[in-house]
């Protein structure tokens, strides 16, 4: 009986979402089958007070390379925070991401890795490919904030997950190579 009730509650919360909110939960894929990519498409979802927040990202593997802080993604240089398409976050409510105030909607995230903290950029253009940071891309920035970086066990394939979830906040945690970056997401 308990499983039926929790399943019914989940169904009711999904049914209460508008079609536009459900569409916003889809991950944008540039073209082709996501299963055919060397870096698979992945996502993480969290329930924040009955509203679902989703992050979509390409999950690269280190494959014996030193990528963050190395030649591929050097400290102090912008990175799409994943592989293939830009990492995106879909919010059904106004929030702050790493201290950046945003309205309900979808945004891309990119980072500038550092040894002790990473700068998190929130960008208004979601459907972006690769590490493009031209004038038009930069003009779409909503803002940036800092997120702490901690030493972590080696993580071969990049992961993003939501932790410490409550009705009004959660921490988006990126783990890759020897890094753990904690990005606060808070309902406004």
Coordinates of N, CA and C in Angstrom, one line a residue:
X1 N 0.8 -1.2 0.0 CA 0.0 0.0 0.0 C 0.9 1.3 0.0
X2 N 1.9 1.2 0.8 CA 2.8 2.4 0.9 C 3.4 2.7 -0.5
X3 N 3.9 1.7 -1.3 CA 4.4 2.0 -2.6 C 3.4 2.6 -3.5
X4 N 2.1 2.1 -3.4 CA 1.1 2.7 -4.3 C 0.9 4.2 -3.9
X5 N 0.9 4.5 -2.7 CA 0.6 5.9 -2.3 C 1.8 6.8 -2.7
X6 N 3.0 6.3 -2.5 CA 4.2 7.2 -3.0 C 4.2 7.3 -4.5
X7 N 3.8 6.2 -5.2 CA 3.7 6.2 -6.7 C 2.6 7.2 -7.1
X8 N 1.5 7.1 -6.4 CA 0.3 8.0 -6.7 C 0.7 9.5 -6.5
X9 N 1.5 9.7 -5.4 CA 1.9 11.1 -5.1 C 2.8 11.6 -6.2
X10 N 3.7 10.7 -6.7 CA 4.6 11.1 -7.7 C 3.9 11.4 -9.0
X11 N 2.9 10.5 -9.4 CA 2.1 10.7 -10.5 C 1.3 12.0 -10.4
X12 N 0.8 12.3 -9.3 CA 0.0 13.6 -9.1 C 0.9 14.8 -9.3
X13 N 2.2 14.7 -8.8 CA 3.1 15.9 -8.9 C 3.5 16.0 -10.4
X14 N 3.7 15.0 -11.1 CA 4.0 15.1 -12.6 C 2.8 15.6 -13.3
X15 N 1.6 15.1 -13.0 CA 0.4 15.6 -13.7 C 0.1 17.0 -13.4
X16 N 0.5 17.5 -12.3 CA 0.3 19.0 -11.9 C 1.2 19.9 -12.7
X17 N 2.3 19.3 -13.3 CA 3.2 20.2 -14.1 C 2.6 20.5 -15.4
X18 N 2.8 21.7 -15.8 CA 2.2 22.1 -17.1 C 3.0 21.5 -18.3
X19 N 2.4 21.4 -19.5 CA 3.1 20.8 -20.6 C 4.4 21.5 -20.9
X20 N 4.4 22.8 -20.7 CA 5.7 23.6 -20.9 C 6.7 23.2 -19.9
X21 N 6.3 22.9 -18.6 CA 7.3 22.5 -17.6 C 7.8 21.1 -17.9
X22 N 7.0 20.2 -18.4 CA 7.4 18.9 -18.8 C 8.4 19.0 -20.0
X23 N 8.1 19.8 -21.0 CA 9.0 20.0 -22.1 C 10.4 20.5 -21.7
X24 N 10.4 21.4 -20.7 CA 11.6 22.0 -20.2 C 12.5 21.0 -19.6
X25 N 11.9 19.8 -19.2 CA 12.7 18.8 -18.5 C 13.5 17.9 -19.5
X26 N 13.2 18.1 -20.8 CA 13.9 17.3 -21.8 C 15.4 17.8 -22.0
X27 N 16.3 16.9 -22.2 CA 17.7 17.3 -22.5 C 17.8 17.6 -24.0
X28 N 18.4 18.7 -24.3 CA 18.6 19.1 -25.7 C 19.8 18.3 -26.3
X29 N 19.6 17.6 -27.4 CA 20.6 16.9 -28.1 C 20.8 17.5 -29.5
X30 N 22.0 17.8 -29.9 CA 22.2 18.5 -31.1 C 21.8 17.7 -32.3
X31 N 22.2 16.5 -32.4 CA 21.8 15.6 -33.5 C 22.3 14.2 -33.2
X32 N 21.7 13.2 -33.9 CA 22.2 11.9 -33.8 C 21.6 11.2 -32.5
X33 N 22.0 10.0 -32.4 CA 21.5 9.1 -31.2 C 22.5 9.4 -30.1
X34 N 22.0 9.8 -28.9 CA 22.9 10.1 -27.8 C 23.7 8.8 -27.3
X35 N 23.1 7.6 -27.6 CA 23.8 6.4 -27.3 C 25.0 6.1 -28.1
X36 N 25.2 6.8 -29.2 CA 26.3 6.5 -30.1 C 27.5 7.4 -29.8
X37 N 27.5 8.2 -28.7 CA 28.6 9.1 -28.4 C 29.6 8.5 -27.5
X38 N 30.9 9.0 -27.7 CA 31.9 8.5 -26.8 C 31.7 9.0 -25.4
X39 N 31.1 10.1 -25.2 CA 30.7 10.7 -23.9 C 29.2 10.7 -23.8
X40 N 28.7 9.7 -23.0 CA 27.2 9.6 -23.0 C 26.5 10.8 -22.4
X41 N 25.3 11.0 -22.8 CA 24.4 12.0 -22.2 C 23.9 11.5 -20.9
X42 N 23.9 12.3 -19.9 CA 23.4 11.9 -18.6 C 22.6 13.0 -18.0
X43 N 21.9 12.8 -16.9 CA 21.1 13.8 -16.2 C 21.0 13.4 -14.8
X44 N 20.6 14.4 -14.0 CA 20.2 14.2 -12.6 C 19.0 15.1 -12.3
X45 N 18.1 14.5 -11.5 CA 16.8 15.2 -11.1 C 16.7 15.3 -9.6
X46 N 16.1 16.3 -9.1 CA 15.8 16.5 -7.7 C 14.5 17.1 -7.5
X47 N 13.8 16.6 -6.5 CA 12.5 17.2 -6.1 C 12.7 18.2 -5.0
X48 N 12.4 19.5 -5.3 CA 12.6 20.6 -4.4 C 11.2 21.1 -4.1
X49 N 10.6 20.6 -3.0 CA 9.3 21.1 -2.6 C 8.2 20.8 -3.5
X50 N 8.3 19.6 -4.2 CA 7.3 19.2 -5.1 C 7.5 19.6 -6.6
X51 N 8.6 20.4 -6.8 CA 9.0 20.8 -8.1 C 10.2 20.1 -8.5
X52 N 10.3 19.6 -9.8 CA 11.4 18.9 -10.3 C 12.4 19.8 -10.9
X53 N 13.7 19.7 -10.5 CA 14.8 20.4 -11.2 C 15.7 19.4 -11.9
X54 N 16.1 19.7 -13.1 CA 16.9 18.7 -13.8 C 18.1 19.3 -14.4
X55 N 19.2 18.6 -14.4 CA 20.5 19.1 -15.0 C 20.8 18.0 -16.1
X56 N 21.2 18.4 -17.3 CA 21.6 17.6 -18.4 C 23.0 17.8 -18.7
X57 N 23.8 16.8 -19.0 CA 25.2 17.0 -19.3 C 25.8 15.8 -20.0
X58 N 26.9 16.1 -20.8 CA 27.6 15.0 -21.4 C 28.7 14.5 -20.4
X59 N 28.8 13.2 -20.2 CA 29.7 12.7 -19.2 C 31.0 12.1 -19.7
X60 N 32.0 12.9 -19.8 CA 33.3 12.5 -20.4 C 34.0 11.5 -19.4
X61 N 34.9 10.7 -19.9 CA 35.8 9.9 -19.1 C 37.2 10.4 -19.2
X62 N 38.0 10.2 -18.2 CA 39.3 10.7 -18.1 C 40.3 9.9 -19.0
X63 N 40.0 8.5 -19.0 CA 40.8 7.6 -19.8 C 42.4 7.8 -19.7
X64 N 42.8 8.0 -18.4 CA 44.2 8.1 -18.1 C 44.8 9.5 -18.4
X65 N 43.9 10.4 -18.8 CA 44.4 11.8 -19.1 C 44.2 12.7 -17.9
X66 N 45.0 13.7 -17.8 CA 44.8 14.8 -16.8 C 44.1 15.9 -17.5
X67 N 42.8 16.1 -17.3 CA 42.0 17.0 -18.1 C 41.9 18.3 -17.4
X68 N 41.3 18.3 -16.2 CA 41.1 19.6 -15.5 C 42.4 20.0 -14.9
X69 N 42.8 21.2 -15.2 CA 44.1 21.7 -14.7 C 45.2 21.3 -15.6
X70 N 45.0 20.5 -16.6 CA 46.0 20.1 -17.6 C 45.9 20.8 -18.9
X71 N 46.3 20.2 -19.9 CA 46.3 20.9 -21.2 C 44.9 21.0 -21.9
X72 N 44.0 20.1 -21.5 CA 42.7 20.1 -22.2 C 41.8 21.1 -21.6
X73 N 41.7 21.2 -20.2 CA 40.9 22.2 -19.5 C 41.7 22.9 -18.5
X74 N 42.7 23.8 -18.9 CA 43.6 24.4 -17.9 C 42.8 25.3 -16.9
X75 N 43.4 25.4 -15.7 CA 42.8 26.3 -14.8 C 42.8 27.7 -15.4
X76 N 41.7 28.4 -15.0 CA 41.5 29.8 -15.5 C 40.9 30.0 -16.9
X77 N 40.6 28.8 -17.6 CA 40.0 28.9 -18.9 C 38.6 28.3 -18.9
X78 N 37.7 28.9 -19.6 CA 36.3 28.5 -19.6 C 36.1 27.1 -20.2
X79 N 35.2 26.3 -19.6 CA 34.9 25.0 -20.1 C 33.4 24.7 -20.0
X80 N 32.9 24.0 -21.0 CA 31.5 23.7 -21.1 C 30.9 22.9 -19.9
X81 N 31.8 22.3 -19.1 CA 31.5 21.5 -17.9 C 30.8 20.2 -18.4
X82 N 31.5 19.5 -19.2 CA 31.0 18.2 -19.7 C 31.5 18.0 -21.1
X83 N 30.8 17.2 -21.9 CA 31.2 17.0 -23.3 C 30.0 17.2 -24.2
X84 N 30.3 17.5 -25.5 CA 29.2 17.6 -26.5 C 28.4 18.9 -26.2
X85 N 27.1 18.8 -26.0 CA 26.3 19.9 -25.7 C 26.6 20.6 -24.4
X86 N 26.3 21.9 -24.3 CA 26.5 22.6 -23.0 C 25.7 21.9 -21.9
X87 N 26.2 21.9 -20.7 CA 25.4 21.5 -19.6 C 24.3 22.4 -19.4
X88 N 23.1 21.9 -19.1 CA 21.9 22.7 -18.9 C 21.2 22.4 -17.6
X89 N 20.5 23.4 -17.1 CA 19.7 23.2 -15.9 C 18.3 23.7 -16.2
X90 N 17.3 23.0 -15.7 CA 15.9 23.4 -16.0 C 15.2 23.6 -14.6
X91 N 14.7 24.8 -14.4 CA 14.1 25.2 -13.2 C 12.7 25.7 -13.4
X92 N 11.7 25.1 -12.6 CA 10.3 25.5 -12.8 C 10.0 26.7 -11.8
X93 N 11.0 27.2 -11.2 CA 10.8 28.3 -10.2 C 12.0 29.3 -10.3
X94 N 11.8 30.5 -9.8 CA 12.9 31.4 -9.6 C 13.9 30.9 -8.6
X95 N 15.2 31.0 -8.9 CA 16.2 30.4 -8.0 C 17.5 31.2 -8.0
X96 N 18.4 30.8 -7.2 CA 19.8 31.3 -7.4 C 20.7 30.0 -7.6
X97 N 21.6 30.2 -8.5 CA 22.6 29.1 -8.9 C 23.9 29.7 -8.6
X98 N 24.6 29.2 -7.6 CA 25.9 29.7 -7.2 C 25.8 31.2 -6.9
X99 N 24.7 31.6 -6.3 CA 24.5 33.0 -6.0 C 23.9 33.9 -7.1
X100 N 23.7 33.3 -8.3 CA 23.2 34.1 -9.5 C 21.7 33.9 -9.5
X101 N 21.0 35.1 -9.4 CA 19.5 35.0 -9.4 C 19.0 34.8 -10.8
X102 N 18.1 33.8 -11.0 CA 17.5 33.5 -12.3 C 16.0 33.4 -12.1
X103 N 15.3 33.6 -13.2 CA 13.9 33.3 -13.2 C 13.6 31.9 -13.6
X104 N 12.4 31.4 -13.5 CA 12.1 30.1 -13.9 C 12.5 29.9 -15.4
X105 N 13.0 28.8 -15.7 CA 13.4 28.6 -17.1 C 14.6 27.6 -17.2
X106 N 15.2 27.6 -18.4 CA 16.3 26.7 -18.7 C 17.6 27.6 -19.0
X107 N 18.7 27.1 -18.5 CA 20.0 27.8 -18.6 C 21.1 26.8 -18.9
X108 N 22.1 27.3 -19.6 CA 23.3 26.5 -19.7 C 24.3 26.9 -18.6
X109 N 25.2 26.0 -18.2 CA 26.2 26.3 -17.2 C 27.5 26.0 -17.8
X110 N 28.5 26.9 -17.6 CA 29.8 26.6 -17.9 C 30.7 27.1 -16.8
X111 N 31.9 26.6 -16.7 CA 32.8 26.9 -15.5 C 34.1 27.4 -16.0
X112 N 34.8 28.0 -15.0 CA 36.2 28.3 -15.1 C 36.9 27.6 -13.9
X113 N 37.4 26.4 -14.2 CA 38.0 25.7 -13.0 C 39.2 26.4 -12.4
X114 N 39.3 26.3 -11.1 CA 40.5 26.8 -10.4 C 40.9 25.7 -9.4
X115 N 42.1 25.9 -8.8 CA 42.6 24.9 -7.8 C 41.7 24.7 -6.6
X116 N 41.1 25.8 -6.1 CA 40.4 25.8 -4.8 C 38.9 26.1 -5.0
X117 N 38.6 26.8 -6.1 CA 37.2 27.1 -6.4 C 37.0 27.2 -7.9
X118 N 35.8 27.1 -8.3 CA 35.4 27.2 -9.7 C 34.4 28.3 -9.9
X119 N 34.6 29.1 -10.9 CA 33.6 30.1 -11.3 C 32.5 29.5 -12.1
X120 N 31.3 29.6 -11.7 CA 30.1 29.0 -12.4 C 29.4 30.1 -13.1
X121 N 29.3 30.0 -14.4 CA 28.6 30.9 -15.3 C 27.3 30.4 -15.6
X122 N 26.2 31.2 -15.5 CA 24.9 30.9 -15.9 C 24.6 31.6 -17.1
X123 N 24.2 30.9 -18.2 CA 24.0 31.5 -19.5 C 22.6 31.3 -20.0
X124 N 22.0 32.3 -20.6 CA 20.6 32.2 -21.1 C 20.4 31.4 -22.3
X125 N 21.5 31.0 -23.0 CA 21.3 30.1 -24.2 C 21.6 28.7 -23.9
X126 N 20.6 27.8 -24.0 CA 20.7 26.4 -23.6 C 21.2 25.6 -24.8
X127 N 20.7 25.8 -26.0 CA 21.1 24.9 -27.1 C 22.5 25.4 -27.7
X128 N 23.5 25.0 -27.0 CA 24.9 25.4 -27.4 C 25.7 24.1 -27.5
X129 N 26.6 24.1 -28.5 CA 27.5 23.0 -28.7 C 28.9 23.4 -28.4
X130 N 29.6 22.5 -27.8 CA 31.1 22.7 -27.6 C 31.5 23.8 -26.7
X131 N 32.7 24.1 -26.8 CA 33.3 25.2 -26.0 C 33.3 26.5 -26.7
X132 N 32.1 27.0 -27.2 CA 32.1 28.3 -27.9 C 31.9 29.4 -26.9
X133 N 32.8 30.3 -26.9 CA 32.7 31.4 -25.9 C 33.0 32.8 -26.7
X134 N 32.3 32.9 -27.8 CA 32.4 34.1 -28.6 C 31.6 35.3 -27.9
X135 N 31.6 36.4 -28.5 CA 30.9 37.6 -28.0 C 29.5 37.4 -27.8
X136 N 28.8 36.7 -28.7 CA 27.4 36.4 -28.5 C 27.1 35.5 -27.4
X137 N 28.0 34.5 -27.2 CA 27.8 33.6 -26.0 C 28.0 34.3 -24.7
X138 N 29.0 35.1 -24.7 CA 29.3 35.9 -23.4 C 28.2 36.9 -23.1
X139 N 27.6 37.5 -24.2 CA 26.5 38.5 -24.0 C 25.3 37.8 -23.4
X140 N 25.1 36.5 -23.5 CA 24.0 35.8 -23.0 C 24.2 35.4 -21.5
X141 N 25.4 35.7 -21.0 CA 25.6 35.3 -19.6 C 24.6 36.1 -18.7
X142 N 24.0 35.4 -17.7 CA 23.1 36.0 -16.7 C 24.0 36.5 -15.6
X143 N 25.0 35.8 -15.3 CA 25.9 36.2 -14.2 C 26.8 35.0 -13.8
X144 N 27.7 35.2 -12.8 CA 28.6 34.1 -12.4 C 28.7 34.2 -10.9
X145 N 29.1 33.1 -10.3 CA 29.3 33.0 -8.9 C 30.4 31.9 -8.6
X146 N 30.9 31.9 -7.4 CA 32.0 30.9 -7.1 C 31.4 29.7 -6.4
X147 N 32.0 28.6 -6.6 CA 31.7 27.3 -5.9 C 33.0 26.7 -5.5
X148 N 33.0 26.2 -4.2 CA 34.2 25.6 -3.7 C 34.5 24.2 -4.4
X149 N 35.8 24.0 -4.5 CA 36.3 22.7 -5.1 C 37.1 22.0 -4.0
X150 N 36.8 20.7 -3.9 CA 37.4 19.9 -2.9 C 38.2 18.7 -3.5
X151 N 39.2 18.2 -2.8 CA 39.8 16.9 -3.3 C 38.8 15.8 -3.2
X152 N 38.8 14.9 -4.1 CA 37.9 13.8 -4.2 C 38.6 12.6 -4.6
X153 N 38.1 11.4 -4.3 CA 38.6 10.2 -4.9 C 38.5 10.3 -6.4
X154 N 39.4 9.6 -7.1 CA 39.4 9.7 -8.6 C 38.0 9.2 -9.1
X155 N 37.4 10.0 -9.9 CA 36.2 9.7 -10.6 C 36.5 9.6 -12.1
X156 N 36.4 8.4 -12.7 CA 36.8 8.2 -14.1 C 35.8 8.9 -15.0
X157 N 34.5 8.7 -14.8 CA 33.5 9.3 -15.6 C 32.8 10.5 -14.9
X158 N 32.8 11.6 -15.4 CA 32.2 12.8 -14.8 C 30.7 12.5 -14.4
X159 N 30.4 12.9 -13.2 CA 29.0 12.7 -12.7 C 28.5 14.1 -12.1
X160 N 27.2 14.3 -12.2 CA 26.6 15.4 -11.5 C 25.4 14.8 -10.8
X161 N 25.2 15.2 -9.5 CA 24.1 14.7 -8.7 C 23.7 15.8 -7.8
X162 N 22.4 15.7 -7.4 CA 21.9 16.6 -6.4 C 22.0 16.0 -5.0
X163 N 22.5 16.7 -4.1 CA 22.7 16.2 -2.7 C 22.1 17.3 -1.7
X164 N 21.9 16.8 -0.5 CA 21.4 17.7 0.6 C 20.1 18.4 0.2
X165 N 19.2 17.7 -0.5 CA 18.0 18.3 -1.0 C 17.0 18.6 0.1
X166 N 16.4 19.7 0.0 CA 15.3 20.2 0.9 C 14.3 20.9 0.0
X167 N 13.2 21.3 0.6 CA 12.1 22.0 -0.2 C 12.7 23.2 -0.9
X168 N 13.6 23.9 -0.2 CA 14.0 25.2 -0.8 C 15.4 25.2 -1.4
X169 N 16.2 24.1 -1.3 CA 17.5 24.1 -1.8 C 18.1 22.7 -2.0
X170 N 19.1 22.7 -2.8 CA 19.9 21.4 -3.0 C 21.3 21.8 -3.5
X171 N 22.2 20.9 -3.4 CA 23.6 21.2 -3.8 C 23.8 20.3 -5.1
X172 N 24.1 21.0 -6.2 CA 24.5 20.2 -7.4 C 26.0 19.9 -7.3
X173 N 26.3 18.6 -7.2 CA 27.7 18.2 -7.0 C 28.3 17.6 -8.3
X174 N 29.4 18.2 -8.7 CA 30.1 17.7 -9.9 C 31.3 16.9 -9.4
X175 N 31.5 15.7 -9.8 CA 32.7 14.9 -9.5 C 33.3 14.4 -10.8
X176 N 34.7 14.7 -10.8 CA 35.4 14.2 -12.0 C 36.9 14.3 -11.6
X177 N 37.6 13.3 -12.1 CA 39.0 13.2 -11.8 C 39.2 13.2 -10.3
X178 N 40.0 14.1 -9.7 CA 40.2 14.3 -8.3 C 39.4 15.4 -7.7
X179 N 38.3 15.9 -8.4 CA 37.6 17.1 -7.9 C 36.2 16.8 -7.5
X180 N 35.7 17.6 -6.6 CA 34.3 17.6 -6.2 C 34.0 19.1 -6.0
X181 N 33.0 19.6 -6.9 CA 32.6 21.0 -6.9 C 31.2 21.0 -6.4
X182 N 30.9 21.9 -5.5 CA 29.6 22.0 -4.9 C 28.9 23.3 -5.3
X183 N 27.8 23.2 -6.1 CA 27.1 24.3 -6.6 C 25.8 24.5 -5.9
X184 N 25.6 25.5 -5.1 CA 24.3 25.6 -4.4 C 23.2 26.1 -5.4
X185 N 22.0 25.4 -5.3 CA 20.8 25.8 -6.0 C 19.7 26.1 -5.0
X186 N 19.2 27.3 -4.9 CA 18.3 27.7 -3.9 C 17.0 28.4 -4.5
X187 N 15.9 28.0 -4.1 CA 14.6 28.6 -4.5 C 14.6 30.0 -4.0
X188 N 14.1 30.9 -4.8 CA 13.9 32.3 -4.4 C 12.5 32.6 -4.0

